[in-house]
Short mmCIF file of C-alpha atoms and ligand atoms in Angstrom, two decimals:
data_model
loop_
_atom_site.label_atom_id
_atom_site.label_comp_id
_atom_site.label_asym_id
_atom_site.label_seq_id
_atom_site.Cartn_x
_atom_site.Cartn_y
_atom_site.Cartn_z
CA MET A 19 52.31 13.09 6.24
CA PHE A 20 53.61 12.22 2.87
CA GLY A 21 50.18 12.32 1.32
CA PHE A 22 49.44 15.74 2.87
CA ARG A 23 52.64 17.16 1.61
CA HIS A 24 52.09 15.86 -1.91
CA GLN A 25 48.55 17.38 -1.90
CA ARG A 26 49.90 20.80 -0.76
CA MET A 27 52.63 20.68 -3.38
CA ARG A 28 50.08 19.67 -6.04
CA GLU A 29 47.88 22.61 -5.13
CA GLU A 30 50.81 25.05 -5.19
CA ARG A 31 51.93 23.88 -8.52
CA LEU A 32 48.42 24.04 -10.06
CA GLU A 33 48.01 27.49 -8.76
CA ALA A 34 51.37 28.67 -10.17
CA GLY A 35 50.25 27.39 -13.53
CA PHE A 36 52.47 26.63 -16.41
CA LEU A 37 55.58 28.84 -15.72
CA PRO A 38 57.02 31.08 -18.53
CA GLU A 39 60.51 29.49 -18.04
CA TRP A 40 59.02 26.08 -18.75
CA ARG A 41 57.76 27.52 -22.06
CA ASP A 42 61.38 28.78 -22.82
CA LEU A 43 62.69 25.34 -21.95
CA LEU A 44 60.36 23.56 -24.35
CA THR A 45 61.08 26.05 -27.06
CA GLU A 46 64.71 25.39 -26.66
CA ARG A 47 64.77 21.70 -26.03
CA PHE A 48 61.49 20.12 -27.40
CA GLY A 49 61.77 19.82 -31.17
CA PHE A 50 57.99 19.39 -31.60
CA TRP A 51 57.13 22.52 -29.72
CA SER A 52 57.48 24.89 -32.54
CA MET A 53 55.34 22.59 -34.86
CA LEU A 54 52.32 22.52 -32.55
CA SER A 55 49.45 24.82 -33.28
CA ASP A 56 48.65 27.55 -30.70
CA ALA A 57 45.64 25.53 -29.59
CA ASP A 58 47.68 22.33 -29.23
CA ARG A 59 50.42 24.15 -27.22
CA ALA A 60 47.83 25.60 -24.92
CA ARG A 61 46.25 22.19 -24.41
CA LEU A 62 49.68 20.56 -23.96
CA GLU A 63 50.57 23.06 -21.11
CA VAL A 64 47.29 22.10 -19.20
CA LEU A 65 48.02 18.42 -19.51
CA ALA A 66 51.75 18.71 -18.67
CA LEU A 67 51.05 20.84 -15.66
CA ASP A 68 48.70 18.25 -14.51
CA ILE A 69 51.20 15.48 -14.90
CA VAL A 70 53.95 17.62 -13.12
CA ALA A 71 51.65 18.40 -10.26
CA ASP A 72 49.69 15.19 -9.88
CA LYS A 73 52.27 12.40 -10.11
CA HIS A 74 54.81 11.21 -7.64
CA TRP A 75 58.28 12.00 -9.07
CA GLU A 76 61.39 10.21 -7.89
CA ALA A 77 65.04 10.41 -8.82
CA ALA A 78 67.33 7.50 -8.54
CA HIS A 79 70.95 7.20 -7.46
CA GLY A 80 71.19 10.65 -5.64
CA PHE A 81 70.08 12.24 -8.93
CA GLU A 82 68.49 15.62 -8.32
CA LEU A 83 65.10 16.01 -9.64
CA ARG A 84 64.64 19.54 -11.20
CA ASP A 85 61.53 21.19 -12.78
CA GLU A 86 63.34 20.84 -16.25
CA ILE A 87 63.25 17.13 -15.95
CA MET A 88 59.64 16.89 -14.95
CA VAL A 89 58.53 19.39 -17.52
CA MET A 90 60.48 17.83 -20.36
CA ILE A 91 59.01 14.32 -19.51
CA ALA A 92 55.49 15.69 -18.91
CA ALA A 93 55.34 17.57 -22.09
CA GLN A 94 56.33 14.63 -24.22
CA ALA A 95 53.81 12.34 -22.36
CA ALA A 96 51.19 15.06 -23.01
CA MET A 97 51.74 14.92 -26.66
CA LEU A 98 50.14 11.47 -26.80
CA ILE A 99 46.93 12.62 -25.19
CA LEU A 100 46.29 15.94 -26.82
CA GLY A 101 43.14 14.30 -28.45
CA LEU A 102 42.28 11.90 -25.59
CA PRO A 103 40.49 12.51 -22.31
CA ASP A 104 42.54 14.59 -19.73
CA ASP A 105 42.66 11.71 -17.32
CA SER A 106 44.14 9.19 -19.74
CA PHE A 107 47.29 8.72 -17.55
CA ARG A 108 45.20 8.01 -14.46
CA ASN A 109 47.06 4.72 -14.08
CA VAL A 110 50.56 6.45 -13.91
CA HIS A 111 51.34 6.97 -10.20
CA THR A 112 55.04 7.21 -10.00
CA ILE A 113 57.62 8.49 -12.51
CA LEU A 114 61.27 7.35 -11.58
CA VAL A 115 64.02 9.06 -13.37
CA HIS A 116 67.57 7.74 -13.68
CA PRO A 117 70.41 10.06 -14.73
CA THR A 118 71.57 7.80 -17.52
CA THR A 119 71.14 4.34 -18.98
CA HIS A 120 71.64 1.73 -16.28
CA VAL A 121 72.21 -1.93 -16.81
CA VAL A 122 70.09 -4.53 -15.07
CA THR A 123 72.06 -7.63 -14.03
CA GLY A 124 70.85 -10.89 -12.46
CA PRO A 125 67.49 -12.66 -13.44
CA HIS A 126 65.02 -10.07 -14.84
CA SER A 127 62.30 -9.91 -17.28
CA GLN A 128 61.29 -7.07 -19.55
CA VAL A 129 58.96 -9.23 -21.56
CA GLN A 130 56.47 -11.24 -19.82
CA GLY A 131 57.44 -14.98 -19.67
CA LEU A 132 60.90 -14.36 -20.83
CA VAL A 133 63.50 -14.23 -17.95
CA SER A 134 67.09 -13.51 -18.84
CA ASP A 135 70.34 -13.36 -16.99
CA GLU A 136 72.08 -11.26 -19.67
CA PRO A 137 73.03 -7.79 -18.60
CA MET A 138 70.24 -5.58 -20.10
CA PRO A 139 70.58 -1.81 -20.76
CA ILE A 140 67.37 -0.02 -19.64
CA LEU A 141 66.29 3.16 -21.31
CA GLY A 142 62.80 3.04 -19.96
CA LEU A 143 60.29 0.61 -18.48
CA ALA A 144 56.61 0.62 -17.71
CA ASP A 145 54.45 -1.97 -15.99
CA PHE A 146 51.26 -2.35 -14.18
CA ASN A 147 52.08 -1.56 -10.66
CA GLY A 148 55.64 -0.24 -10.70
CA PRO A 149 56.77 3.31 -11.69
CA VAL A 150 57.34 4.49 -15.17
CA LEU A 151 61.07 4.45 -15.33
CA LEU A 152 63.02 6.80 -17.66
CA THR A 153 66.54 7.77 -18.19
CA TRP A 154 67.14 11.48 -18.45
CA ASP A 155 69.91 11.63 -20.99
CA THR A 156 67.72 9.51 -23.39
CA VAL A 157 64.65 11.67 -22.59
CA LEU A 158 66.56 14.81 -23.47
CA ASP A 159 68.22 13.49 -26.62
CA ASP A 160 64.85 12.13 -28.00
CA ALA A 161 63.19 15.48 -27.27
CA ARG A 162 65.80 17.41 -29.09
CA HIS A 163 65.82 15.21 -32.19
CA PRO A 164 62.36 14.58 -33.54
CA GLY A 165 62.13 12.53 -36.79
CA THR A 166 64.21 9.61 -35.77
CA GLY A 167 61.26 7.49 -34.90
CA HIS A 168 62.65 6.90 -31.43
CA ASN A 169 61.21 8.39 -28.32
CA VAL A 170 61.38 6.70 -25.01
CA VAL A 171 58.67 8.88 -23.30
CA PHE A 172 56.25 8.14 -26.15
CA HIS A 173 57.10 4.41 -25.87
CA GLU A 174 56.61 4.04 -22.08
CA PHE A 175 53.49 6.14 -21.92
CA ALA A 176 52.08 4.24 -24.82
CA HIS A 177 52.34 1.13 -22.67
CA LYS A 178 50.34 2.84 -19.90
CA LEU A 179 47.57 3.67 -22.41
CA ASP A 180 47.56 0.04 -23.55
CA MET A 181 47.33 -0.96 -19.81
CA LEU A 182 44.14 1.14 -19.25
CA ASP A 183 41.87 -1.71 -20.04
CA GLY A 184 43.77 -4.00 -17.72
CA THR A 185 45.94 -5.77 -20.27
CA ALA A 186 49.03 -4.96 -22.02
CA ASP A 187 48.06 -6.62 -25.31
CA GLY A 188 48.74 -3.86 -27.79
CA THR A 189 45.16 -2.71 -27.84
CA PRO A 190 44.22 0.32 -25.70
CA PRO A 191 40.53 1.07 -24.90
CA LEU A 192 38.70 1.78 -28.19
CA ALA A 193 35.35 3.34 -28.83
CA ASP A 194 33.28 0.43 -30.11
CA GLN A 195 33.32 -3.06 -31.61
CA ALA A 196 33.82 -1.77 -35.19
CA GLN A 197 36.86 0.23 -34.12
CA PHE A 198 38.17 -2.76 -32.25
CA ASP A 199 37.67 -5.31 -35.21
CA HIS A 200 39.38 -2.80 -37.66
CA TRP A 201 42.24 -2.29 -35.16
CA VAL A 202 42.93 -6.03 -34.68
CA ALA A 203 42.85 -6.71 -38.44
CA VAL A 204 45.21 -3.80 -39.30
CA CYS A 205 47.64 -4.28 -36.33
CA THR A 206 47.81 -8.10 -36.75
CA ALA A 207 48.81 -7.65 -40.44
CA ALA A 208 51.42 -4.98 -39.56
CA TYR A 209 52.68 -7.03 -36.59
CA ASP A 210 53.16 -10.12 -38.87
CA ARG A 211 55.24 -8.05 -41.17
CA VAL A 212 57.51 -6.83 -38.26
CA VAL A 213 57.86 -10.42 -37.04
CA ALA A 214 58.76 -11.47 -40.58
CA GLY A 215 61.43 -8.86 -40.75
CA ASN A 216 59.48 -6.60 -43.05
CA GLY A 217 58.68 -3.67 -40.80
CA GLY A 218 60.61 -1.25 -42.91
CA ARG A 219 62.32 1.86 -41.51
CA SER A 220 59.32 2.95 -39.42
CA LEU A 221 58.60 -0.17 -37.44
CA ARG A 222 61.78 -1.50 -35.89
CA GLU A 223 62.47 -5.12 -35.00
CA TYR A 224 61.74 -4.73 -31.25
CA GLY A 225 58.07 -4.25 -32.22
CA GLY A 226 57.96 -7.97 -33.11
CA VAL A 227 58.68 -9.07 -29.39
CA ASN A 228 54.98 -9.05 -28.65
CA PRO A 229 51.78 -7.05 -29.46
CA GLY A 230 52.46 -4.69 -26.55
CA GLU A 231 55.83 -3.71 -27.76
CA PHE A 232 54.39 -3.45 -31.21
CA PHE A 233 51.90 -0.72 -30.11
CA ALA A 234 54.64 1.16 -28.28
CA VAL A 235 56.97 1.06 -31.15
CA ALA A 236 54.23 1.96 -33.56
CA THR A 237 53.29 4.99 -31.24
CA GLU A 238 56.92 6.19 -31.32
CA SER A 239 56.88 6.09 -35.10
CA PHE A 240 53.40 7.66 -35.37
CA PHE A 241 54.38 10.75 -33.39
CA ASP A 242 58.05 10.97 -34.00
CA ASP A 243 58.48 10.06 -37.70
CA PRO A 244 54.75 10.09 -38.97
CA ALA A 245 55.55 10.58 -42.67
CA GLU A 246 57.69 7.43 -42.81
CA LEU A 247 54.92 5.46 -41.02
CA LEU A 248 52.27 6.80 -43.34
CA ALA A 249 54.38 5.92 -46.32
CA GLU A 250 55.12 2.40 -45.35
CA HIS A 251 52.09 1.36 -43.29
CA PRO A 252 49.15 3.55 -44.26
CA ASP A 253 46.57 1.42 -42.80
CA LEU A 254 48.36 1.38 -39.40
CA TYR A 255 48.84 5.08 -39.45
CA GLY A 256 45.09 5.36 -40.03
CA VAL A 257 44.05 3.25 -37.03
CA LEU A 258 46.56 5.17 -34.82
CA ARG A 259 45.16 8.50 -36.09
CA ASP A 260 41.68 7.35 -35.23
CA PHE A 261 42.65 6.22 -31.78
CA TYR A 262 44.82 9.22 -30.81
CA ARG A 263 42.57 11.65 -32.70
CA GLN A 264 45.56 13.44 -34.06
CA ASP A 265 47.14 13.62 -37.49
CA PRO A 266 50.77 14.21 -36.81
CA VAL A 267 51.95 14.18 -40.39
CA LEU A 268 50.09 17.47 -40.96
CA ARG A 269 52.15 18.95 -38.14
CA VAL A 270 55.46 17.70 -39.59
CA ARG A 271 54.60 18.86 -43.10
CA ALA A 272 53.56 22.26 -41.92
CA GLY A 273 56.64 22.58 -39.69
ZN1 ZN B 323 58.39 -1.43 -24.30
#
């Protein structure tokens, strides 16, 4: 029954298309929206509609899931794949939204092999089999304020791109061996700088936890504050530009 209902809702949503009020919402609340080209906006609408229609959406703690919430998350996730194949989030099944930051207590692990009992505030989470978990207040705040280098949707969905090849090792699927070799050389050098405390303003300390977090943090910076990343880590900016097939610094400079 559940599968049938989901299928019917999916078809209804796809048929209705990207609603004009969703466009108004993005104009008002998504800082990057006005910086996108017409072609990018059109593609983003197609990709975001697909995410809204196709994924299982759940709200936690009696929180009510509204179109607004799904659209804001889907639009930011879609930014990452404007230059990638349409089905790049095929490994995202469920998106779980909490109203606000919640604190995990008891034994838990955010980083593989590292279990902690310390209370840990969670802004977002992505793993292989569970849902992508996001907190609505952070999602909204990040969307409204581009240029900080922080964006929880970019971060968690970058993890899912990394996981497409079966491992969360900081290397998403790449075109060929040459691109892979260049990626590893550049990312290893930048990662070592972060671990040594020299990530600069664009690569925050958390990126030094492991290569998976490095890729997620670098992706946040690449899309959210590209000029800073380009200035501080031009080689890293270059490999991310080649992977994502986008040059976000042009967008920011034009905007
Ligand atoms: Zn992470």
